[in-house]
C-alpha positions as a LaTeX table, in Angstrom:
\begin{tabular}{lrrr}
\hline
Residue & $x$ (\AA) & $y$ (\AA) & $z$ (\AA) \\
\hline
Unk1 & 184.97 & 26.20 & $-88.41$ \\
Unk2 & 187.77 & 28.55 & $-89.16$ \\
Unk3 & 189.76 & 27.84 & $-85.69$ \\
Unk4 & 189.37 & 24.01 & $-86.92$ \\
Unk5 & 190.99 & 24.83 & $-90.29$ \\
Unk6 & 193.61 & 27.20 & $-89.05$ \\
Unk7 & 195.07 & 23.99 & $-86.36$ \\
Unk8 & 194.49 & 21.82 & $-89.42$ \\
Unk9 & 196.95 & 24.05 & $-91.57$ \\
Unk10 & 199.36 & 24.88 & $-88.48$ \\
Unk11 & 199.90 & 20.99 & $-87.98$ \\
Unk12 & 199.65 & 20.39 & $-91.63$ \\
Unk13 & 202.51 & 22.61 & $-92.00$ \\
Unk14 & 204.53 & 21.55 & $-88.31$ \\
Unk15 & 204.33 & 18.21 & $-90.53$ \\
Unk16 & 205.99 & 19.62 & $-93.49$ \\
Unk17 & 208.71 & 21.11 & $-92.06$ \\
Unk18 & 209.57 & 18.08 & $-89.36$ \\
Unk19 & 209.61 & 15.78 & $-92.77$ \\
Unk20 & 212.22 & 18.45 & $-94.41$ \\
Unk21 & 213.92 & 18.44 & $-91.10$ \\
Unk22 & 214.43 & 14.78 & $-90.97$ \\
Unk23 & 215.44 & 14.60 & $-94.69$ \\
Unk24 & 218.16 & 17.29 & $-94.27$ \\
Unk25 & 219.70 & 15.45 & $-91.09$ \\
Unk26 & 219.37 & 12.18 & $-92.97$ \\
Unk27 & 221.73 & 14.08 & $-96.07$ \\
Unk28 & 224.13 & 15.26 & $-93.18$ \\
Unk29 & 224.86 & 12.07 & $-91.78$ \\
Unk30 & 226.23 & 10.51 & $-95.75$ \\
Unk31 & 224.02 & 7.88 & $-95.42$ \\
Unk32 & 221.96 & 6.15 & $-97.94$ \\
Unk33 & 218.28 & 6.53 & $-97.83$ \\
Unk34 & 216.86 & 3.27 & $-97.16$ \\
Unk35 & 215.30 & 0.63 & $-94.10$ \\
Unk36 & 217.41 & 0.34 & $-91.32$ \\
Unk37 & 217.26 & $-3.66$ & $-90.83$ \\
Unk38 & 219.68 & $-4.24$ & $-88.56$ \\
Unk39 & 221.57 & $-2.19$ & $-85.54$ \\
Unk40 & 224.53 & $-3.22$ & $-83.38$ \\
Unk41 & 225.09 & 0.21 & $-81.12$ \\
Unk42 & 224.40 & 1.08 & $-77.97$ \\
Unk43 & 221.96 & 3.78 & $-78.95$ \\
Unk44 & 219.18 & 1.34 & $-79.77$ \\
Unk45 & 218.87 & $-2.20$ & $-78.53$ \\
Unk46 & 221.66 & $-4.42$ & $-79.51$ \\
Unk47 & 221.82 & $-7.03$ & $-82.37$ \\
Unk48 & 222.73 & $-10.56$ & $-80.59$ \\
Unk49 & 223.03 & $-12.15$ & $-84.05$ \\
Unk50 & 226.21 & $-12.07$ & $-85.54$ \\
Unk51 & 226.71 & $-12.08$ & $-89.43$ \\
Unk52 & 228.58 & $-15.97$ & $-89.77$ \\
Unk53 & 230.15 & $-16.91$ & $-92.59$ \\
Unk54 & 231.20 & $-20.69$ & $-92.60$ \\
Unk55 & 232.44 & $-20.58$ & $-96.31$ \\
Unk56 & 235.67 & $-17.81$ & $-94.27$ \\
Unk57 & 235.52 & $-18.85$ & $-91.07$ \\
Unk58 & 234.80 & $-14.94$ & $-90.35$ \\
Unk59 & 231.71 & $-13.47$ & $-88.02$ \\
Unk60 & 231.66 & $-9.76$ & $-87.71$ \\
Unk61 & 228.60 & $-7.15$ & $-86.30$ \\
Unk62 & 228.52 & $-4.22$ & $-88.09$ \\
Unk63 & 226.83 & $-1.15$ & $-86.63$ \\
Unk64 & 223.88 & $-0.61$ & $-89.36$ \\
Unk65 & 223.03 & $-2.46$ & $-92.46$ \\
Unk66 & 220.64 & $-0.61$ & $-94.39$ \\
Unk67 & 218.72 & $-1.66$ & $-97.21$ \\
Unk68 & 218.17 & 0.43 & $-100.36$ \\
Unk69 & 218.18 & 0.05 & $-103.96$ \\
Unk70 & 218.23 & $-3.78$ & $-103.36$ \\
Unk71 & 221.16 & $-3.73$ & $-101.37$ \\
Unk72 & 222.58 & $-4.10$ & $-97.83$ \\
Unk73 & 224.89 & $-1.79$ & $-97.38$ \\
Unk74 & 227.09 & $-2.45$ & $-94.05$ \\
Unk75 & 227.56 & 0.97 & $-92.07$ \\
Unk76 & 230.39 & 0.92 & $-89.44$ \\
Unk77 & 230.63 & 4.18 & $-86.98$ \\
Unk78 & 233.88 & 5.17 & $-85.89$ \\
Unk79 & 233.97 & 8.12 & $-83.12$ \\
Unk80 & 237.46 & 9.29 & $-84.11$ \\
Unk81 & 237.78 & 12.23 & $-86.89$ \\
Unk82 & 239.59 & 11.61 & $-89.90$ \\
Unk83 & 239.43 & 15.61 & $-91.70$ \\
Unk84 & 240.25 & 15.15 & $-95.23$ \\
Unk85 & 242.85 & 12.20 & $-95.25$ \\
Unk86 & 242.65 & 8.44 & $-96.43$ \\
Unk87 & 240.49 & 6.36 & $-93.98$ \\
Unk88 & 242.77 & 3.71 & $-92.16$ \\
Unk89 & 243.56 & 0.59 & $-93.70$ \\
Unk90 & 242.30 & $-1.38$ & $-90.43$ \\
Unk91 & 239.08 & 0.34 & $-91.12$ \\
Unk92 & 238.76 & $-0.52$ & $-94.72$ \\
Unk93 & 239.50 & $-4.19$ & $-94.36$ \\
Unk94 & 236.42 & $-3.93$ & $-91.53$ \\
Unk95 & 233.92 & $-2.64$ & $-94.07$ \\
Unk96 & 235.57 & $-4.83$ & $-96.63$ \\
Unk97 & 234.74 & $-8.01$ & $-93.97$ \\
Unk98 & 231.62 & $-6.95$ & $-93.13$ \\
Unk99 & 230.84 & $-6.67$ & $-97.15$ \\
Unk100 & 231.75 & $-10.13$ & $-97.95$ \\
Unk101 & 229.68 & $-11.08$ & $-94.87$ \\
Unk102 & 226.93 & $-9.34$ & $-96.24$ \\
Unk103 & 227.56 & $-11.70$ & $-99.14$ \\
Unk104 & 228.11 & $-14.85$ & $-98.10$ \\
Unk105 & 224.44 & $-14.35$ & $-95.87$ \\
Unk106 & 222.18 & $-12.50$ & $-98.22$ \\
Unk107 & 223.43 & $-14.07$ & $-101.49$ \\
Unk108 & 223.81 & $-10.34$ & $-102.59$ \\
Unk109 & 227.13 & $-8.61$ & $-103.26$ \\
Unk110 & 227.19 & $-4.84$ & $-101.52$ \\
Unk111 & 228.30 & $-2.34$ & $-104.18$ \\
Unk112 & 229.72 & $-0.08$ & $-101.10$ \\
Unk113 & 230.00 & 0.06 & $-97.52$ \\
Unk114 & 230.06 & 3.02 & $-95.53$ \\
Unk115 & 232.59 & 4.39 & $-92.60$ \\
Unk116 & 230.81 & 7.28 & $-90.81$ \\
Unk117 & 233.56 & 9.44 & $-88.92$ \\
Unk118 & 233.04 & 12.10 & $-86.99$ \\
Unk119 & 233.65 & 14.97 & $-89.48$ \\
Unk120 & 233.30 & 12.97 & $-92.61$ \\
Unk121 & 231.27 & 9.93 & $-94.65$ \\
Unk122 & 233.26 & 7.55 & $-96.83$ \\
Unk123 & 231.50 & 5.74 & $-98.99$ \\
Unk124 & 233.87 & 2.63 & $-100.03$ \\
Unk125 & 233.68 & 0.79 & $-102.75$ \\
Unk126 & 233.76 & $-3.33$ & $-102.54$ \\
Unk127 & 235.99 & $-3.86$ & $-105.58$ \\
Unk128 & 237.41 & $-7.05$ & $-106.62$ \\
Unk129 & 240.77 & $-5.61$ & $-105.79$ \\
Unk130 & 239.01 & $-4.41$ & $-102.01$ \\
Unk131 & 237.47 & $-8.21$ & $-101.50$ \\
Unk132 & 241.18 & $-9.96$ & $-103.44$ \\
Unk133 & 242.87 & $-7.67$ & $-100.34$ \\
Unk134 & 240.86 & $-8.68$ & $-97.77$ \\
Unk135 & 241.21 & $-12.37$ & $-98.39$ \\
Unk136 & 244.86 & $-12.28$ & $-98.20$ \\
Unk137 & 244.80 & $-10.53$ & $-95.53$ \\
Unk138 & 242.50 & $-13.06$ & $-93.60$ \\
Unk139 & 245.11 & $-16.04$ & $-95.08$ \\
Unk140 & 247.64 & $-14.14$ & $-93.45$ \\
Unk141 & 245.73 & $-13.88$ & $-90.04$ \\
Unk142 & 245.01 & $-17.61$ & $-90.61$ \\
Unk143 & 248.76 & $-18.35$ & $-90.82$ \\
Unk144 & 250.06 & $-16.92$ & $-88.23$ \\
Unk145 & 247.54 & $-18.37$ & $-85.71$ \\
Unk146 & 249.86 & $-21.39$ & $-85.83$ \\
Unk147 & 253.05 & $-19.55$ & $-85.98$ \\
Unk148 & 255.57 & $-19.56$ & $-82.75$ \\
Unk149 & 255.52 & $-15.87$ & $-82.41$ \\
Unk150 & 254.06 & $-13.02$ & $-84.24$ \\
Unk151 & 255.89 & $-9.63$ & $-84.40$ \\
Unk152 & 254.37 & $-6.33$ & $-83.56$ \\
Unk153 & 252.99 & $-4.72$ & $-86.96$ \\
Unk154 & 253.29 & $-1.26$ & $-86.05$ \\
Unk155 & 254.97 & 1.82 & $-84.37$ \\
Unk156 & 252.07 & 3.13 & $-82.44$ \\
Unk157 & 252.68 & 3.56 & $-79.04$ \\
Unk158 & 249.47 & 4.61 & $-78.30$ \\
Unk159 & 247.91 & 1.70 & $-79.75$ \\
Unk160 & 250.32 & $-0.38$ & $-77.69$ \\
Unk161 & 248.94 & 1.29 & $-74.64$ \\
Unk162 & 245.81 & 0.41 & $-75.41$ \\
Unk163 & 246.34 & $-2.92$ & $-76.39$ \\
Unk164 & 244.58 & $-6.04$ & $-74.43$ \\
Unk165 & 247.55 & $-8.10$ & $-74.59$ \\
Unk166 & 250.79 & $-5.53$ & $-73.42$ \\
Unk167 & 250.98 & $-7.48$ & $-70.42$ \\
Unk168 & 252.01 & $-11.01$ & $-72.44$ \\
Unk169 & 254.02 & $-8.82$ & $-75.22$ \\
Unk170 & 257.64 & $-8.63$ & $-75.33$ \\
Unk171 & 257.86 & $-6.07$ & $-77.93$ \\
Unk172 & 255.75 & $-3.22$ & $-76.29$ \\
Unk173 & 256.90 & 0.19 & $-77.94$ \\
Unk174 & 259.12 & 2.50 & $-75.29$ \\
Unk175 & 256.87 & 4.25 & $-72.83$ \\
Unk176 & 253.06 & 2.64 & $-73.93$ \\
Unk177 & 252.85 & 0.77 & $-70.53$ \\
\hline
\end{tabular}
């Protein structure tokens, strides 16, 4: 009897501490406790359904939306680190999309969505000024989809290296090809 109760307490207690374990890693990553209720990465099976929003014309996958405190909360994952400065604006207007998605499909307005970095969590805010930003921002995409030429709207040469259409683009920065 006592070998039976000593296993029982050993596993009892392995149980205990895998459960703390699990909640610390869970307060590392910045995210939200909650049900994970849909996944776009590579790490677990792919989502093949796309968030659509025919109201904006916009469709969008973001890596995680996780429910909690009756709200989705769109997660995107970047792999790049970002230390202690302002995330990028390209990133906030993709967490800003994938909030009004979140809207226009559930019928529920996100408080927040979240851009996990490699060093850091940023928890952003969908304010009206976030969502007013973002929907100028797609008008402006809009109208210049039926413009005769776009210019280049930055001085990155790396991200001109990198870019799918440097072949076609006459305005490639100096050495990005």
């Amino acid at each position: 009897m006592l070998p039976l109760l000593l296993i029982a307490a050993i596993l009892l207690l392995a149980g205990v501490w895998l459960i703390g374990r699990a909640q610390s890693q869970r307060q590392a990553t910045g995210l939200p406790a909650g049900e994970i209720v849909y996944v776009d990465t590579g790490k677990w099976q792919r989502n093949q359904r796309s968030l659509f929003s025919r109201r904006y014309q916009l469709t969008g996958k973001p890596d995680y939306l996780i429910e909690t405190g009756g709200e989705l909360i769109p997660v995107e994952v970047k792999s790049t680190r970002i230390g202690s400065a302002e995330p990028y604006d390209s990133h906030k207007l993709q967490v800003a999309a994938y909030c009004l998605l979140v809207e226009d499909t559930s019928g529920r307005r996100p408080s927040y969505g979240i851009i996990q970095y490699a060093d850091s969590t940023i928890r952003l805010p969908f304010s009206d000024d976030l969502r007013s930003e973002l929907l100028n921002t797609l008008d402006a995409m809009r109208q210049s989809f039926s413009a005769a030429g776009v210019d280049r709207s930055h001085d990155d040469a790396i991200r001109c290296r990198n870019c799918g259409f440097s072949h076609a683009c006459e305005q490639q920065l100096a050495g990005s090809s």
